[in-house]
mmCIF file of C-alpha atoms and ligand atoms in Angstrom:
data_model
loop_
_atom_site.group_PDB
_atom_site.id
_atom_site.type_symbol
_atom_site.label_atom_id
_atom_site.label_comp_id
_atom_site.label_asym_id
_atom_site.label_seq_id
_atom_site.Cartn_x
_atom_site.Cartn_y
_atom_site.Cartn_z
ATOM 1 C CA MET S 8 11.079 23.097 13.435
ATOM 2 C CA VAL S 9 14.721 22.954 12.518
ATOM 3 C CA SER S 10 15.881 20.034 9.942
ATOM 4 C CA GLU S 11 19.550 20.051 9.094
ATOM 5 C CA GLU S 12 21.320 18.655 5.564
ATOM 6 C CA GLY S 13 24.930 19.526 5.552
ATOM 7 C CA ARG S 14 25.606 23.137 4.824
ATOM 8 C CA SER S 15 21.925 23.932 4.613
ATOM 9 C CA VAL S 16 18.720 23.952 7.369
ATOM 10 C CA VAL S 17 15.097 24.251 6.433
ATOM 11 C CA ILE S 18 13.374 26.486 9.284
ATOM 12 C CA ASN S 19 9.557 26.925 9.226
ATOM 13 C CA GLY S 20 9.565 25.820 5.750
ATOM 14 C CA GLU S 21 12.571 28.295 4.244
ATOM 15 C CA ARG S 22 15.972 26.417 3.448
ATOM 16 C CA PHE S 23 18.638 28.482 4.507
ATOM 17 C CA ARG S 24 22.412 27.923 3.433
ATOM 18 C CA VAL S 25 26.092 28.675 5.740
ATOM 19 C CA TYR S 26 27.143 32.167 5.288
ATOM 20 C CA LEU S 27 29.496 32.575 8.092
ATOM 21 C CA ASP S 28 30.566 29.095 9.295
ATOM 22 C CA ARG S 29 31.402 29.073 13.532
ATOM 23 C CA GLU S 30 35.591 29.114 12.696
ATOM 24 C CA THR S 31 35.215 32.086 10.670
ATOM 25 C CA ILE S 32 32.800 33.509 13.622
ATOM 26 C CA GLU S 33 35.107 32.710 16.095
ATOM 27 C CA ARG S 34 38.232 34.316 15.084
ATOM 28 C CA ARG S 35 36.424 37.583 14.199
ATOM 29 C CA VAL S 36 35.232 37.383 18.095
ATOM 30 C CA ARG S 37 38.771 36.697 19.243
ATOM 31 C CA ASP S 38 39.695 39.817 16.970
ATOM 32 C CA ILE S 39 37.233 42.141 18.438
ATOM 33 C CA ALA S 40 38.079 40.608 22.119
ATOM 34 C CA ASP S 41 41.755 41.533 21.537
ATOM 35 C CA ALA S 42 40.835 45.087 20.616
ATOM 36 C CA ILE S 43 38.227 45.743 23.907
ATOM 37 C CA SER S 44 41.526 44.132 25.558
ATOM 38 C CA ARG S 45 44.104 46.694 24.182
ATOM 39 C CA ASP S 46 41.256 49.497 24.518
ATOM 40 C CA TYR S 47 40.404 49.150 27.770
ATOM 41 C CA GLU S 48 43.356 47.967 29.511
ATOM 42 C CA GLY S 49 43.161 49.473 33.134
ATOM 43 C CA LYS S 50 39.718 49.893 33.081
ATOM 44 C CA THR S 51 36.576 47.526 34.037
ATOM 45 C CA PRO S 52 34.170 47.944 31.159
ATOM 46 C CA ILE S 53 30.648 46.715 31.486
ATOM 47 C CA PHE S 54 29.106 44.883 28.676
ATOM 48 C CA ILE S 55 25.445 45.624 28.470
ATOM 49 C CA GLY S 56 23.603 42.842 26.194
ATOM 50 C CA VAL S 57 20.850 43.193 24.030
ATOM 51 C CA LEU S 58 18.475 40.522 24.920
ATOM 52 C CA ASN S 59 17.429 37.620 23.577
ATOM 53 C CA GLY S 60 20.130 37.769 20.324
ATOM 54 C CA ALA S 61 23.337 38.901 21.663
ATOM 55 C CA PHE S 62 23.187 36.179 24.419
ATOM 56 C CA ILE S 63 25.659 34.089 22.241
ATOM 57 C CA PHE S 64 27.841 36.596 21.076
ATOM 58 C CA LEU S 65 28.326 38.042 24.332
ATOM 59 C CA ALA S 66 28.969 34.724 25.929
ATOM 60 C CA ASP S 67 32.166 33.918 23.365
ATOM 61 C CA LEU S 68 33.044 37.596 23.520
ATOM 62 C CA MET S 69 33.557 37.800 27.374
ATOM 63 C CA ARG S 70 35.342 34.599 27.314
ATOM 64 C CA HIS S 71 38.015 35.832 25.103
ATOM 65 C CA VAL S 72 38.418 38.919 26.742
ATOM 66 C CA ARG S 73 41.668 39.511 29.011
ATOM 67 C CA ILE S 74 40.773 42.244 31.486
ATOM 68 C CA ASP S 75 38.481 42.644 34.256
ATOM 69 C CA CYS S 76 34.748 43.080 32.932
ATOM 70 C CA GLU S 77 30.921 42.966 34.174
ATOM 71 C CA VAL S 78 27.818 42.251 32.312
ATOM 72 C CA ASP S 79 24.072 43.410 32.613
ATOM 73 C CA PHE S 80 21.176 42.962 30.296
ATOM 74 C CA LEU S 81 18.468 45.195 28.548
ATOM 75 C CA LYS S 82 15.431 44.203 26.741
ATOM 76 C CA LEU S 83 13.514 46.017 24.079
ATOM 77 C CA SER S 84 10.354 44.897 22.554
ATOM 78 C CA SER S 85 10.470 42.260 20.064
ATOM 79 C CA TYR S 86 11.371 42.872 16.119
ATOM 80 C CA GLY S 87 7.860 44.361 14.711
ATOM 81 C CA ALA S 88 6.390 46.150 11.893
ATOM 82 C CA GLU S 89 5.865 48.929 14.445
ATOM 83 C CA ARG S 90 9.207 49.556 15.154
ATOM 84 C CA ILE S 91 10.116 49.571 11.417
ATOM 85 C CA THR S 92 7.401 51.964 10.638
ATOM 86 C CA SER S 93 7.615 54.375 13.560
ATOM 87 C CA GLY S 94 10.797 53.617 14.774
ATOM 88 C CA LYS S 95 9.293 53.891 18.589
ATOM 89 C CA VAL S 96 11.165 51.061 21.086
ATOM 90 C CA ARG S 97 9.716 49.595 24.202
ATOM 91 C CA GLU S 98 11.725 48.566 26.811
ATOM 92 C CA LEU S 99 11.035 45.117 28.204
ATOM 93 C CA LYS S 100 13.831 44.631 30.833
ATOM 94 C CA ARG S 101 15.897 47.642 31.939
ATOM 95 C CA ILE S 102 19.600 47.426 33.188
ATOM 96 C CA ASP S 103 20.265 46.991 37.115
ATOM 97 C CA ALA S 104 23.469 48.256 36.871
ATOM 98 C CA ASP S 105 24.619 51.890 37.994
ATOM 99 C CA ILE S 106 26.371 52.885 34.831
ATOM 100 C CA GLU S 107 27.065 56.449 35.772
ATOM 101 C CA ASN S 108 30.846 57.009 35.245
ATOM 102 C CA ARG S 109 31.154 53.679 34.118
ATOM 103 C CA HIS S 110 33.113 52.424 30.568
ATOM 104 C CA VAL S 111 30.020 50.745 28.775
ATOM 105 C CA ILE S 112 30.182 48.652 25.580
ATOM 106 C CA VAL S 113 26.822 47.964 24.198
ATOM 107 C CA VAL S 114 26.342 44.219 22.470
ATOM 108 C CA GLU S 115 24.321 43.474 20.005
ATOM 109 C CA ASP S 116 23.954 40.443 17.385
ATOM 110 C CA ILE S 117 23.132 42.191 14.699
ATOM 111 C CA VAL S 118 22.215 46.329 13.675
ATOM 112 C CA ASP S 119 19.731 46.145 10.940
ATOM 113 C CA THR S 120 17.949 49.401 10.579
ATOM 114 C CA GLY S 121 19.854 50.966 13.479
ATOM 115 C CA LEU S 122 16.845 51.958 15.125
ATOM 116 C CA SER S 123 17.116 49.659 18.213
ATOM 117 C CA MET S 124 20.810 50.787 18.988
ATOM 118 C CA ASP S 125 20.133 54.470 18.187
ATOM 119 C CA TRP S 126 17.676 54.276 20.926
ATOM 120 C CA ILE S 127 19.635 52.318 23.266
ATOM 121 C CA MET S 128 22.554 54.928 22.975
ATOM 122 C CA ASP S 129 20.375 57.930 23.472
ATOM 123 C CA HIS S 130 18.613 56.078 26.418
ATOM 124 C CA LEU S 131 21.811 55.156 28.161
ATOM 125 C CA ALA S 132 23.796 58.159 27.374
ATOM 126 C CA GLU S 133 21.080 59.657 29.992
ATOM 127 C CA HIS S 134 22.741 57.654 32.565
ATOM 128 C CA ARG S 135 26.187 59.675 32.388
ATOM 129 C CA PRO S 136 28.361 56.806 31.762
ATOM 130 C CA ALA S 137 32.535 58.014 31.250
ATOM 131 C CA SER S 138 32.183 56.284 28.047
ATOM 132 C CA LEU S 139 29.899 54.196 25.363
ATOM 133 C CA SER S 140 30.578 52.355 22.812
ATOM 134 C CA THR S 141 29.114 49.565 20.618
ATOM 135 C CA ALA S 142 30.141 45.943 19.350
ATOM 136 C CA VAL S 143 28.268 44.534 17.163
ATOM 137 C CA LEU S 144 28.512 41.105 15.532
ATOM 138 C CA LEU S 145 26.871 41.692 12.270
ATOM 139 C CA HIS S 146 26.006 45.184 10.621
ATOM 140 C CA LYS S 147 23.572 45.563 7.463
ATOM 141 C CA PRO S 148 24.821 48.693 5.890
ATOM 142 C CA ASP S 149 22.077 48.895 3.487
ATOM 143 C CA ALA S 150 19.600 48.606 5.572
ATOM 144 C CA SER S 151 20.688 51.364 7.879
ATOM 145 C CA ARG S 152 18.253 54.259 8.379
ATOM 146 C CA THR S 153 20.280 56.021 11.014
ATOM 147 C CA LYS S 154 23.833 57.707 11.432
ATOM 148 C CA VAL S 155 24.357 55.283 14.452
ATOM 149 C CA SER S 156 28.452 54.974 15.108
ATOM 150 C CA LEU S 157 29.429 51.328 15.755
ATOM 151 C CA ASP S 158 33.072 51.121 17.151
ATOM 152 C CA TYR S 159 33.599 46.904 16.872
ATOM 153 C CA VAL S 160 32.060 45.265 13.690
ATOM 154 C CA GLY S 161 32.376 41.609 13.262
ATOM 155 C CA PHE S 162 31.296 40.956 9.698
ATOM 156 C CA ARG S 163 29.299 43.840 7.291
ATOM 157 C CA ILE S 164 26.522 41.866 5.720
ATOM 158 C CA GLU S 165 24.171 41.944 2.820
ATOM 159 C CA ASN S 166 20.648 42.797 3.479
ATOM 160 C CA LYS S 167 19.421 39.441 3.438
ATOM 161 C CA PHE S 168 17.372 37.829 6.340
ATOM 162 C CA VAL S 169 20.343 35.425 8.846
ATOM 163 C CA VAL S 170 19.613 32.763 11.461
ATOM 164 C CA GLY S 171 21.758 31.074 13.800
ATOM 165 C CA TYR S 172 24.487 32.141 16.434
ATOM 166 C CA GLY S 173 21.827 33.796 18.803
ATOM 167 C CA LEU S 174 19.925 35.463 15.741
ATOM 168 C CA ASP S 175 16.047 33.500 15.102
ATOM 169 C CA TYR S 176 13.479 33.031 12.475
ATOM 170 C CA ALA S 177 9.977 33.359 14.675
ATOM 171 C CA GLN S 178 12.291 32.424 17.643
ATOM 172 C CA VAL S 179 13.807 29.090 16.109
ATOM 173 C CA GLY S 180 17.104 28.684 15.546
ATOM 174 C CA ARG S 181 19.200 30.661 17.878
ATOM 175 C CA HIS S 182 20.949 27.412 19.172
ATOM 176 C CA LEU S 183 22.545 26.951 15.759
ATOM 177 C CA PRO S 184 26.406 27.157 15.909
ATOM 178 C CA ASP S 185 26.957 28.499 12.427
ATOM 179 C CA LEU S 186 25.224 31.850 10.945
ATOM 180 C CA TYR S 187 23.263 30.748 7.642
ATOM 181 C CA MET S 188 21.250 33.212 5.251
ATOM 182 C CA LEU S 189 17.898 32.958 3.586
ATOM 183 C CA ASP S 190 18.172 30.792 0.106
ATOM 184 C CA PRO S 191 15.805 32.674 -2.083
ATOM 185 C CA SER S 192 16.094 29.910 -4.918
ATOM 186 C CA GLY S 193 14.669 27.580 -1.703
ATOM 187 C CA GLN S 194 16.658 24.403 -3.397
HETATM 188 C C1 LIG N 10 16.850 42.572 16.489
HETATM 189 C C2 LIG N 10 18.386 42.324 16.948
HETATM 190 C C3 LIG N 10 18.658 44.005 17.392
HETATM 191 C C4 LIG N 10 17.569 44.550 16.299
HETATM 192 C C5 LIG N 10 18.130 45.193 15.494
HETATM 193 O O1 LIG N 10 16.375 42.085 17.693
HETATM 194 O O2 LIG N 10 18.709 41.579 18.336
HETATM 195 O O3 LIG N 10 18.268 43.944 18.768
HETATM 196 O O4 LIG N 10 16.813 43.359 15.973
HETATM 197 O O5 LIG N 10 17.571 45.488 14.221
HETATM 198 P P1 LIG N 10 17.255 47.178 14.063
HETATM 199 O O6 LIG N 10 18.854 47.835 13.856
HETATM 200 O O7 LIG N 10 16.517 47.310 12.537
HETATM 201 O O8 LIG N 10 16.177 47.965 14.944
HETATM 202 P P2 LIG N 10 14.912 41.680 17.699
HETATM 203 O O9 LIG N 10 14.054 42.592 18.001
HETATM 204 O O10 LIG N 10 14.593 40.483 16.667
HETATM 205 O O11 LIG N 10 14.943 40.229 19.184
HETATM 206 P P3 LIG N 10 15.785 39.297 19.652
HETATM 207 O O12 LIG N 10 16.881 40.131 19.778
HETATM 208 O O13 LIG N 10 14.787 39.083 20.749
HETATM 209 O O14 LIG N 10 15.933 38.322 18.566
#
């Protein structure tokens, strides 16, 4: 259950405080959309959103893009101990689009260890796109276990648990318009 008290929320008994408010996020999303509109002028890129977390960032990003573009989705196995320890990723939903010779932009809410993005880039490269880039709202450099290169990054953040704006805590909290960070003091 989510309960809100001003600039903090309690989710599943843990207190989170606002870390990035909705206005700050919106400004940055507009910046990224502007950069993509410039970089892909004259092209029709296809955004590949990684479900579930990316759905809000992707929706906001696309609404600010000023060039023709398309969208598709893929879904990986949910975040779990197996993936953290072994780096194994399971695909739960494949893309439907034919991306051969297309300009592809992978859209993620967060890159943590980087294992998911690493897998996605390798996997999509096999489809021989004309180009392959990444748009990521949040990056935790201190958690990184791979050398995946990120093209458009919203915010580089501390290695702490965050929720809201598409990101969940045990599936709860995705709907929150601001981004919250776990407050270890809980006060
Ligand atoms: C999150 C996020 C990325 C991945 C990043 O997804 O959306 O896909 O974890 O972590 P990594 O860099 O350590 O691989 P999650 O599995 O929590 O599923 P969700 O998108 O449905 O919330």
